[in-house]
PDB file of C-alpha atoms and ligand atoms in Angstrom:
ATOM      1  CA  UNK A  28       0.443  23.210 -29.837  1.00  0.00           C
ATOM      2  CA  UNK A  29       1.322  19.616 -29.908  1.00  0.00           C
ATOM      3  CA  UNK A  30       1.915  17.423 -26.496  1.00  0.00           C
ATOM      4  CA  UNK A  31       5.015  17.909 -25.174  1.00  0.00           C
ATOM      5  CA  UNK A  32       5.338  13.876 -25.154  1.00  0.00           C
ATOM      6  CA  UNK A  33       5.773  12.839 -28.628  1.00  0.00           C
ATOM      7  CA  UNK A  34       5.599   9.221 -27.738  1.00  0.00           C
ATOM      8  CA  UNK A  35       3.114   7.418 -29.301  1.00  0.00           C
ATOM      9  CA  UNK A  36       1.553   5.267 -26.645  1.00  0.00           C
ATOM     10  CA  UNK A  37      -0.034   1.721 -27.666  1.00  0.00           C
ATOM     11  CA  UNK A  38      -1.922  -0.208 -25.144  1.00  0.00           C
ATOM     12  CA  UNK A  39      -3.372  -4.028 -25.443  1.00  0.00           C
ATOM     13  CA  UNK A  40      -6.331  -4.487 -23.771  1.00  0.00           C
ATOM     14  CA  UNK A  41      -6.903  -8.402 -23.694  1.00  0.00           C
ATOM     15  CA  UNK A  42     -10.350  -8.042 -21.859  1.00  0.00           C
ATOM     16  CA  UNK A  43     -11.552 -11.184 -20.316  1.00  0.00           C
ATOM     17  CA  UNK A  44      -9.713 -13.190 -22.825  1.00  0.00           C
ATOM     18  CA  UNK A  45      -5.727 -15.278 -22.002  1.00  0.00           C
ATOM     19  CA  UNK A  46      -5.046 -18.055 -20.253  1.00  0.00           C
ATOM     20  CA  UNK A  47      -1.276 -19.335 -18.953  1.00  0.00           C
ATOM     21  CA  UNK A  48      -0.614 -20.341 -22.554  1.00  0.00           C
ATOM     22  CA  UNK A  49      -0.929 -16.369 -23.527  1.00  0.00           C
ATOM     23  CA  UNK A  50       2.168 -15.966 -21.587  1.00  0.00           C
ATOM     24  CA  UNK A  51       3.959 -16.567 -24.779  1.00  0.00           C
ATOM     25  CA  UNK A  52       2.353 -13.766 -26.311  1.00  0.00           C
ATOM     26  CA  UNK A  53       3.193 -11.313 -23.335  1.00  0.00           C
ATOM     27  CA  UNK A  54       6.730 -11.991 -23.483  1.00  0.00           C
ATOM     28  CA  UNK A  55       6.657 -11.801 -27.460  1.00  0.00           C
ATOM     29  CA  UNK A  56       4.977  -8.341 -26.636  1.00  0.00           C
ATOM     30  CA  UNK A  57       8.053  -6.808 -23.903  1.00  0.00           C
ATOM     31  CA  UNK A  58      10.585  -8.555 -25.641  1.00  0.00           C
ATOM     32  CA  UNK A  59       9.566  -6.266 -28.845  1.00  0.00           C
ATOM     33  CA  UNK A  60       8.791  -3.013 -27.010  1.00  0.00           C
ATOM     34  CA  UNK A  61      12.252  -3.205 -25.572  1.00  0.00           C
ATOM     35  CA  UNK A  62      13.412  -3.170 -29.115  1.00  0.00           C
ATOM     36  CA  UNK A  63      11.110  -0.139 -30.072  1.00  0.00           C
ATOM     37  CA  UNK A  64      12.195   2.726 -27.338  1.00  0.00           C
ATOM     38  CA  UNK A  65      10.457   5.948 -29.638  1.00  0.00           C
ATOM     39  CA  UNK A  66       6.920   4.018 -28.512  1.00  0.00           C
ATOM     40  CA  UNK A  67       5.541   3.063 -24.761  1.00  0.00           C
ATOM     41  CA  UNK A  68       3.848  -0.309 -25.169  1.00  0.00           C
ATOM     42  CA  UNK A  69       1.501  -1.850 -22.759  1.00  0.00           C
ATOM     43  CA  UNK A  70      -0.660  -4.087 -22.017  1.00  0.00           C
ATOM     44  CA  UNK A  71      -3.602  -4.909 -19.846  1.00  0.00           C
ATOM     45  CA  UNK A  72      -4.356  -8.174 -19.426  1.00  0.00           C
ATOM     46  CA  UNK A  73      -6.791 -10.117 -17.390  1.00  0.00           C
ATOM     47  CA  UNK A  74      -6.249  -9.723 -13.637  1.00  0.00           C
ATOM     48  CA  UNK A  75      -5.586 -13.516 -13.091  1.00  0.00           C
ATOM     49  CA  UNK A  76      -2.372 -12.853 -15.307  1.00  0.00           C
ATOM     50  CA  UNK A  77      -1.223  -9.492 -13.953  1.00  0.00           C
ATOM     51  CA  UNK A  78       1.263 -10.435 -11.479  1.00  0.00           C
ATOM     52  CA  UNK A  79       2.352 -13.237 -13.604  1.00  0.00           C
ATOM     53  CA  UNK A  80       3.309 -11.379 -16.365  1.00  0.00           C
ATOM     54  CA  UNK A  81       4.554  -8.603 -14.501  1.00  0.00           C
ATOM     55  CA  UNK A  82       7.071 -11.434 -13.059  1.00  0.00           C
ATOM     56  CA  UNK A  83       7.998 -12.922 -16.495  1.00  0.00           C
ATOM     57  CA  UNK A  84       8.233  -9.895 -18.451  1.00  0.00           C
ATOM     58  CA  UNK A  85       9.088  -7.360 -15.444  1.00  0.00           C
ATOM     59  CA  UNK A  86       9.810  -4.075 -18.115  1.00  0.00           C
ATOM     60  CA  UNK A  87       6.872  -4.570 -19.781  1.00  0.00           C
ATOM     61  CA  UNK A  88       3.886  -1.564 -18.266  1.00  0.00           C
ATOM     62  CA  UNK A  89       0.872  -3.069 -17.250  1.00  0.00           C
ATOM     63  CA  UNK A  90      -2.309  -1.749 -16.363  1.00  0.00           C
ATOM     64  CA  UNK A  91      -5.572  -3.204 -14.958  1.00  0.00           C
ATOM     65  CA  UNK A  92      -8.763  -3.076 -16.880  1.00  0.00           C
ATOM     66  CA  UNK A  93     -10.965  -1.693 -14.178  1.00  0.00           C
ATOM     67  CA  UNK A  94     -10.601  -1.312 -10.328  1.00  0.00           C
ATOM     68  CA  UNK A  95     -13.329  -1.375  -7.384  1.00  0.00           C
ATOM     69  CA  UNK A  96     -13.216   2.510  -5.681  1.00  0.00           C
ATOM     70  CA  UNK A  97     -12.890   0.950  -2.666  1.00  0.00           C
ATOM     71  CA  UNK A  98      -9.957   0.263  -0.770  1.00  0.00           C
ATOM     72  CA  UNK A  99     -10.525  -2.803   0.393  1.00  0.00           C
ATOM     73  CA  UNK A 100     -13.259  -4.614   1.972  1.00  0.00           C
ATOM     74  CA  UNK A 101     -16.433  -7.216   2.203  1.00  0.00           C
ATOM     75  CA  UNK A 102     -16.921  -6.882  -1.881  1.00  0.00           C
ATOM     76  CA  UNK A 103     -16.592 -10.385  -3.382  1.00  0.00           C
ATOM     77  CA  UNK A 104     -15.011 -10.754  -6.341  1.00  0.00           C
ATOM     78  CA  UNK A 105     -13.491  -7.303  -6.887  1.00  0.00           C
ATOM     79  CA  UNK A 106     -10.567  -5.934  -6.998  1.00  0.00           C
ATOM     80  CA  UNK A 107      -8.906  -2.908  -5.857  1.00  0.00           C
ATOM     81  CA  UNK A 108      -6.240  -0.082  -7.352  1.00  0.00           C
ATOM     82  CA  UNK A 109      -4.056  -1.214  -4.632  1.00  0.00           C
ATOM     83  CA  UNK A 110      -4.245  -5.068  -5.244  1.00  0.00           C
ATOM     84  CA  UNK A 111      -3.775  -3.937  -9.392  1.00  0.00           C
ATOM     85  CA  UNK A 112      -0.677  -1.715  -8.307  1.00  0.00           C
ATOM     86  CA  UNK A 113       0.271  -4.523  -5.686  1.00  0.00           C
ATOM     87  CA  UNK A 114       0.445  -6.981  -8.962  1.00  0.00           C
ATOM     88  CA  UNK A 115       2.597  -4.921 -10.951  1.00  0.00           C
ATOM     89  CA  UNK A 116       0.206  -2.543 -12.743  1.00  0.00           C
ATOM     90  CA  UNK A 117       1.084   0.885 -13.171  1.00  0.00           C
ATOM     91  CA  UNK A 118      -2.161   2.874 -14.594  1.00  0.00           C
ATOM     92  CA  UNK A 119      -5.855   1.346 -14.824  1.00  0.00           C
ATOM     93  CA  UNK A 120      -8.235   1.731 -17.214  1.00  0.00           C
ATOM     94  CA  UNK A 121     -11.745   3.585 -16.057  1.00  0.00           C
ATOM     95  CA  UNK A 122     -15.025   3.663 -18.091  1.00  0.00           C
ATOM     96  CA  UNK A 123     -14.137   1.166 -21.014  1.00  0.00           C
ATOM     97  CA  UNK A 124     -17.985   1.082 -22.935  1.00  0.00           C
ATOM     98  CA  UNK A 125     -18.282  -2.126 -21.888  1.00  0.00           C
ATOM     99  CA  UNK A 126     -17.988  -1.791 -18.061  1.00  0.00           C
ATOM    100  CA  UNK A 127     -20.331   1.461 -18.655  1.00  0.00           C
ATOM    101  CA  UNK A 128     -22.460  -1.034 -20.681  1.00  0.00           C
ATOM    102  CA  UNK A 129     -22.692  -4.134 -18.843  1.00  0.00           C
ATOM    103  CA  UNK A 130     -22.085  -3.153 -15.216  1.00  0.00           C
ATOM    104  CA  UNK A 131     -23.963   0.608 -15.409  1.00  0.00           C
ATOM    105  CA  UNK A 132     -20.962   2.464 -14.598  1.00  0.00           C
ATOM    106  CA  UNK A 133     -22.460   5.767 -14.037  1.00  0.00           C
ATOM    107  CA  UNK A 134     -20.244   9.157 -13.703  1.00  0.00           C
ATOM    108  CA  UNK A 135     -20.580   9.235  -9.870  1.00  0.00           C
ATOM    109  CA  UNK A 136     -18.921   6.120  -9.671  1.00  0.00           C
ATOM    110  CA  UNK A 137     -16.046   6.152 -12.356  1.00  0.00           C
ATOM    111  CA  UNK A 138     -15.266   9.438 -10.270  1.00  0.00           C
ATOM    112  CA  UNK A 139     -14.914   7.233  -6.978  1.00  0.00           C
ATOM    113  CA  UNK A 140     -13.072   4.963  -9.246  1.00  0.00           C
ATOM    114  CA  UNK A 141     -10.729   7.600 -10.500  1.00  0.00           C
ATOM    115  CA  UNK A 142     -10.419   9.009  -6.943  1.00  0.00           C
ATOM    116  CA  UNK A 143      -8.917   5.418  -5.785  1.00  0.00           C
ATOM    117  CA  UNK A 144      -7.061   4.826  -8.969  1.00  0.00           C
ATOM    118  CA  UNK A 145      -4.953   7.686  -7.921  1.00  0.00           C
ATOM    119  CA  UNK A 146      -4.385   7.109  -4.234  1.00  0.00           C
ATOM    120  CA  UNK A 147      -3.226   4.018  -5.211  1.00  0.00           C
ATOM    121  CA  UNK A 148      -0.842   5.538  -7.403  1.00  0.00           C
ATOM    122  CA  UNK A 149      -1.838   4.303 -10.852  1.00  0.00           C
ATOM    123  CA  UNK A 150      -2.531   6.610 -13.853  1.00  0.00           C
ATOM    124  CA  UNK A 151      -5.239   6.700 -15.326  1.00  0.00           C
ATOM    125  CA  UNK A 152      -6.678   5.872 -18.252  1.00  0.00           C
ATOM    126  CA  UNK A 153     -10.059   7.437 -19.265  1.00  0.00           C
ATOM    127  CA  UNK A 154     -12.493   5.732 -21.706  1.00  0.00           C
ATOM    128  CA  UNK A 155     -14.223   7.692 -23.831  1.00  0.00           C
ATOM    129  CA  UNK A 156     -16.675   7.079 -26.826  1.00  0.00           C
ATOM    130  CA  UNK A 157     -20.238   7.800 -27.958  1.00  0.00           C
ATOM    131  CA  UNK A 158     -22.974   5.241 -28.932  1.00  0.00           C
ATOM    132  CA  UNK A 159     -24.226   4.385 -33.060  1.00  0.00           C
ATOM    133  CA  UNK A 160     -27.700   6.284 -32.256  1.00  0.00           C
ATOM    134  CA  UNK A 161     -25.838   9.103 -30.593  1.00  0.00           C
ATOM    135  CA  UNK A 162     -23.753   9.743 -34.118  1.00  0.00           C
ATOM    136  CA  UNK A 163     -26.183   9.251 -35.979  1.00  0.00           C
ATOM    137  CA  UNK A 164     -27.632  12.214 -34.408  1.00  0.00           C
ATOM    138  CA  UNK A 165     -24.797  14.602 -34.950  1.00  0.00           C
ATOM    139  CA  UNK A 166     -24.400  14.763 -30.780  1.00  0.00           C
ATOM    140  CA  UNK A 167     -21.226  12.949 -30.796  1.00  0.00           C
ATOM    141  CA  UNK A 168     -19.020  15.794 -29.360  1.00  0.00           C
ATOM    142  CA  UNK A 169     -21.133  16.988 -26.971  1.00  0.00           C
ATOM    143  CA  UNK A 170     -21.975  13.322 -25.510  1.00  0.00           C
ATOM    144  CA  UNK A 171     -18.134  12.908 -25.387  1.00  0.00           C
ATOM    145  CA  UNK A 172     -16.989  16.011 -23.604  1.00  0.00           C
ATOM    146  CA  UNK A 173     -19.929  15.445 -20.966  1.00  0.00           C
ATOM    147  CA  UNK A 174     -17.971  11.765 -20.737  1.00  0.00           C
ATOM    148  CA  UNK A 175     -15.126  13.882 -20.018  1.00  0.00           C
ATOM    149  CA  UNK A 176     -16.932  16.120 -16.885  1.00  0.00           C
ATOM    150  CA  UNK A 177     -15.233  13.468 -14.384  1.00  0.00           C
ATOM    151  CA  UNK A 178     -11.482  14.446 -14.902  1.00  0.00           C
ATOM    152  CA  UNK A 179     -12.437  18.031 -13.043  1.00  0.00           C
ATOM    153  CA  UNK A 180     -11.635  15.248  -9.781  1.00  0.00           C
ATOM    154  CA  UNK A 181      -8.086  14.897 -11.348  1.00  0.00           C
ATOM    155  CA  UNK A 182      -5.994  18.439  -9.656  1.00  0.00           C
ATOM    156  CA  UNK A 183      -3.819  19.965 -12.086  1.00  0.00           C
ATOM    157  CA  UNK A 184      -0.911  18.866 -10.304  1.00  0.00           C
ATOM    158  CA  UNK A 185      -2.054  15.696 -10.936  1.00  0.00           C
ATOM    159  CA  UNK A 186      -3.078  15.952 -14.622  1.00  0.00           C
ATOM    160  CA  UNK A 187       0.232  14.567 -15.947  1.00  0.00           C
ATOM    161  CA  UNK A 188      -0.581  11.294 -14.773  1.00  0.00           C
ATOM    162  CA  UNK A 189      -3.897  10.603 -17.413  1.00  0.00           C
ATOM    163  CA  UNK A 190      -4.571   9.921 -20.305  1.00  0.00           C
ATOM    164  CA  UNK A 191      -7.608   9.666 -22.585  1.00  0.00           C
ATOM    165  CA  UNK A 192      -9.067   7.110 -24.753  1.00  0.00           C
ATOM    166  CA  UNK A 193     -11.844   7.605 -27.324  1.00  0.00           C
ATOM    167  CA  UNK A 194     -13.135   4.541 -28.505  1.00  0.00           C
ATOM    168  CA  UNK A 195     -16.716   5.273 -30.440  1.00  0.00           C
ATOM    169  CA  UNK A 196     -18.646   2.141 -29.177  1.00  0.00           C
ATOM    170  CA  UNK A 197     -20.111   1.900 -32.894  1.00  0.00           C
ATOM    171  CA  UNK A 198     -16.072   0.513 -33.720  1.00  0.00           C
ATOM    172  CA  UNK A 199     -15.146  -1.368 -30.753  1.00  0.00           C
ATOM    173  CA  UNK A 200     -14.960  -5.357 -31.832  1.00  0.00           C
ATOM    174  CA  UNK A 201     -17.155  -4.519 -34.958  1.00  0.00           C
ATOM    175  CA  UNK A 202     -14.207  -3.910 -37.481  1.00  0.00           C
ATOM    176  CA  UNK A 203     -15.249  -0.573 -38.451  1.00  0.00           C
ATOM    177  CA  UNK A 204     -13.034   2.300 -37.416  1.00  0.00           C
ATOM    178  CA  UNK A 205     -13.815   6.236 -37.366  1.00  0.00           C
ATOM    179  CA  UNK A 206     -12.840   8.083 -40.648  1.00  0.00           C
ATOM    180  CA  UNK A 207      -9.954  10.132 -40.571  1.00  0.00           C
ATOM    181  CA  UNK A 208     -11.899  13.433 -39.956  1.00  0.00           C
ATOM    182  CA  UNK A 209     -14.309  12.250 -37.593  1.00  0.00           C
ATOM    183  CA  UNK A 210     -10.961  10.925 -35.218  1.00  0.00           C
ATOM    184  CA  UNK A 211      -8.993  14.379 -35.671  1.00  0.00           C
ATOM    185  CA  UNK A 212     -12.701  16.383 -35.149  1.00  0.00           C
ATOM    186  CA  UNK A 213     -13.320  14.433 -32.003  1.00  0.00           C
ATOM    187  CA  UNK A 214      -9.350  14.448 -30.429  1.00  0.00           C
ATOM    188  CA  UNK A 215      -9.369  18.177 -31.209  1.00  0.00           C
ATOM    189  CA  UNK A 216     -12.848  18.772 -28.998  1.00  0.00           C
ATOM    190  CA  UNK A 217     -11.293  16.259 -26.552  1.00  0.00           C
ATOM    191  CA  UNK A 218      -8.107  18.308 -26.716  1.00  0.00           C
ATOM    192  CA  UNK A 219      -9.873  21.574 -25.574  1.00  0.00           C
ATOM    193  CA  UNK A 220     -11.605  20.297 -23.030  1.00  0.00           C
ATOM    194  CA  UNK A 221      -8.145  19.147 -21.592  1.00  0.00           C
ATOM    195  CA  UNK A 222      -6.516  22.830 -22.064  1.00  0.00           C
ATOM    196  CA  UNK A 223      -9.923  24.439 -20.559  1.00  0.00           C
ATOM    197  CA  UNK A 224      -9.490  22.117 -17.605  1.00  0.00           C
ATOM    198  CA  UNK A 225      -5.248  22.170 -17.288  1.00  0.00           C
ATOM    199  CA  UNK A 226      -4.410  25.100 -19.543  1.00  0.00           C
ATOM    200  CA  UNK A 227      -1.326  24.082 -21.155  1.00  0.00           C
ATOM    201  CA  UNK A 228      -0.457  21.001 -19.097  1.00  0.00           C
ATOM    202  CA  UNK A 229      -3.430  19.755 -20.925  1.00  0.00           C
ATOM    203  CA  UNK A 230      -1.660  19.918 -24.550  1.00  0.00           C
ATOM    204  CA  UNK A 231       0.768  17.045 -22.573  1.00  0.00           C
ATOM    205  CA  UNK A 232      -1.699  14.749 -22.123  1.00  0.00           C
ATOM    206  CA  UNK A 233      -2.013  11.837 -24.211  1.00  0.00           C
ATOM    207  CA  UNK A 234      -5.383  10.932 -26.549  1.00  0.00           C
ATOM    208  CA  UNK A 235      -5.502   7.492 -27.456  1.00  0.00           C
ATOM    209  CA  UNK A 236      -7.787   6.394 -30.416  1.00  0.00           C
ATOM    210  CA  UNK A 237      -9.297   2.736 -29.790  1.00  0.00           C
ATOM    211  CA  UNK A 238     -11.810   0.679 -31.629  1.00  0.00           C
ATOM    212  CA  UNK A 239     -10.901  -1.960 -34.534  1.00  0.00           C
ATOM    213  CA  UNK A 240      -7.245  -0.572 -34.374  1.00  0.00           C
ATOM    214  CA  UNK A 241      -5.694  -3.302 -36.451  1.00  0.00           C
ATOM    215  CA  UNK A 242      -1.946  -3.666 -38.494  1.00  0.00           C
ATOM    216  CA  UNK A 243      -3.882  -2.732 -41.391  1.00  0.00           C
ATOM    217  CA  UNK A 244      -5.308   0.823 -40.213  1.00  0.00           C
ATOM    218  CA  UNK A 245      -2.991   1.815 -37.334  1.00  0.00           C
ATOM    219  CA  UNK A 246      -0.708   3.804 -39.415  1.00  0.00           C
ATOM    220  CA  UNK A 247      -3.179   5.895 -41.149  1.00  0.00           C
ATOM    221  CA  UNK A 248      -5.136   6.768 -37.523  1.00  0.00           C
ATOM    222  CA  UNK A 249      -1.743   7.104 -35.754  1.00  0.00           C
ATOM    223  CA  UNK A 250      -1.372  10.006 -38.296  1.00  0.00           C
ATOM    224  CA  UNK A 251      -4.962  11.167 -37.524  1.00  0.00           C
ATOM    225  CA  UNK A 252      -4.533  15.351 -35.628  1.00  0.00           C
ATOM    226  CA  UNK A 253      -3.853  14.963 -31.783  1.00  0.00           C
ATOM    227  CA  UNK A 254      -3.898  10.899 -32.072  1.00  0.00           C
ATOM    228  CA  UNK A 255      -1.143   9.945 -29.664  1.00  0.00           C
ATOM    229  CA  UNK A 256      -1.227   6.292 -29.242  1.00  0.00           C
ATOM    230  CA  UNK A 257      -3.975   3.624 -29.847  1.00  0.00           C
ATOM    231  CA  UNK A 258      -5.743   1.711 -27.430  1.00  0.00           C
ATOM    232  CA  UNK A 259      -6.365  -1.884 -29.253  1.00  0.00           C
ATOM    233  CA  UNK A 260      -8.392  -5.119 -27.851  1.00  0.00           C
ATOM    234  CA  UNK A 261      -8.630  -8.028 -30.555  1.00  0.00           C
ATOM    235  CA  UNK A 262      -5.497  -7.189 -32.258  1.00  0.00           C
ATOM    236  CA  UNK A 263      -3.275  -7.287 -29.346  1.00  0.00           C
ATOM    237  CA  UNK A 264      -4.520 -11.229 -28.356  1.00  0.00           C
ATOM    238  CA  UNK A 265      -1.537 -12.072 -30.132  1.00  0.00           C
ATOM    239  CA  UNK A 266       2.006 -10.751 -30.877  1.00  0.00           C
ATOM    240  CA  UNK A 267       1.028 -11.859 -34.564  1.00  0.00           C
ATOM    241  CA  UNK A 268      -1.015  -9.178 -34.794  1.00  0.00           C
ATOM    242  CA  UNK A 269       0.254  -6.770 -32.143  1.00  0.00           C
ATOM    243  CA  UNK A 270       3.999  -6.175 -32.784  1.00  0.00           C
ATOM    244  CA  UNK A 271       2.628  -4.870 -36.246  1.00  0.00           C
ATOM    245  CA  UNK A 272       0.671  -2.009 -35.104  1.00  0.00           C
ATOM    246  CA  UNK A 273       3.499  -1.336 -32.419  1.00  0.00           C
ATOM    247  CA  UNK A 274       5.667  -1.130 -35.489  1.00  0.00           C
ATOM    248  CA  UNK A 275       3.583   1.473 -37.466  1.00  0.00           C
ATOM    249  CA  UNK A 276       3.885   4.146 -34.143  1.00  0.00           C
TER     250      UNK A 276
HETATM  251  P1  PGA B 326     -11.158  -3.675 -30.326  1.00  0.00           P
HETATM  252  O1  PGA B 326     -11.349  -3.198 -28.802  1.00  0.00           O
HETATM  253  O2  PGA B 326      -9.774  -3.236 -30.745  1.00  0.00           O
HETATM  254  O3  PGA B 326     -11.305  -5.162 -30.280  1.00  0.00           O
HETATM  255  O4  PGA B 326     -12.201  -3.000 -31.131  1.00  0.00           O
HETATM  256  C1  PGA B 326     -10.866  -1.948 -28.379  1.00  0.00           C
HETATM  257  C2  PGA B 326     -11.232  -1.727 -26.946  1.00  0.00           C
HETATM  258  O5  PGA B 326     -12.365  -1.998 -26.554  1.00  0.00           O
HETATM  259  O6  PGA B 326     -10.391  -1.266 -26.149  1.00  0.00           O
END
């Protein structure tokens, strides 16, 4: 069955990259995802811009790129789902590769994480994606759909509010992207695990396909089986580059 949301969903993910001057790009972005209604645009851009943006472009949706799982408290330097919702963000991301990668965000935690995501009342978006080594060995789908384990903290009642990125960490930043079967192979296992754990609410939810999503490729993956939306980091810097793949939902 296909989701009941035929929206294709396309999310910038500016990383720790933009400074004030990016502004210009942010209101490029809303200003052209106010002209393209059959897509929901966002973007996620460094927290020191958040409520900035928010206030310049305020119908553009915004997410933050990771949150602390506490509430608040005596953790220097973090930030929490509340302070990202209190800045104008409306769904976070949780377990991008790189914060998996670089800060050893384990499943125990990016469950925590999840858990205060949604008591905060963002959505969430759940990162996804398997290693070059782990391919390589033909494990890719089972590596992925252990990934996936953490959403059994996400109620069905609640399901409607994530969403699910897989971004093979082979393709992130690298400029090579996942062939057309391996994407639709990989959404369709990511698919079932979503109807095993929702039943049909889980053919609603959104898969987004990241990783080296650029103006050139988007409309080809966007095409790929059970691809609803693409989750894109260097392309969506600038509007340049950005409005382009919005374009090709
Ligand atoms: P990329 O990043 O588009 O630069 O490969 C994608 C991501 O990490 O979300």
């Amino acid at each position: 069955m296909p989701p009941l949301s035929p929206r294709k969903f396309i999310i910038g993910n500016w990383k720790m990259n933009g400074l004030s001057a990016s502004l210009v790009e942010a209101r490029a972005i809303a200003q052209h995802a106010t002209q393209c209604p059959q897509v929901d645009v966002a973007l996620c851009p460094p927290v020191s811009l958040l409520a900035t943006v928010h206030r310049v472009a305020p119908n553009l949706r915004l997410g933050g790129q990771e949150c602390h799982q506490e509430q608040s408290g005596a953790y220097t330097g973090c930030i929490s789902a509340a302070m990202l919702a209190d800045a104008g963000a409306q769904f976070v991301l949780i377990g991008h590769s790189e914060r998996r990668q670089y800060f050893g965000e384990d499943e125990k935690l990016l469950t925590a994480k999840i858990t205060a995501a949604r008591a905060a009342g963002l959505d969430v978006i759940l990162c996804v994606g398997e290693p070059q080594a782990v391919r390589e060995a033909g494990q890719e789908i089972p590596y992925v759909l252990a990934q996936l384990a953490v959403i059994a903290s996400i109620a069905p009642e609640s399901c409607a509010r994530l969403t699910i990125a897989y971004e093979p960490i082979w393709a992130i930043g690298t400029g090579l992207t996942a062939g057309y079967a391996q994407i639709t192979i990989m959404h369709r296992a990511i698919r079932g695990a979503l109807r095993e754990c929702y039943g049909v609410q889980g053919d609603a939810l959104r898969i987004l396909y990241g990783g080296s999503v650029t103006a050139e490729n988007a409309a080809v993956i966007l095409k790929c089986g059970d691809v609803d939306g693409a989750l894109v980091g260097g392309a969506s810097l600038s509007a340049a580059t950005f409005l382009p793949i919005i374009d090709s939902a």
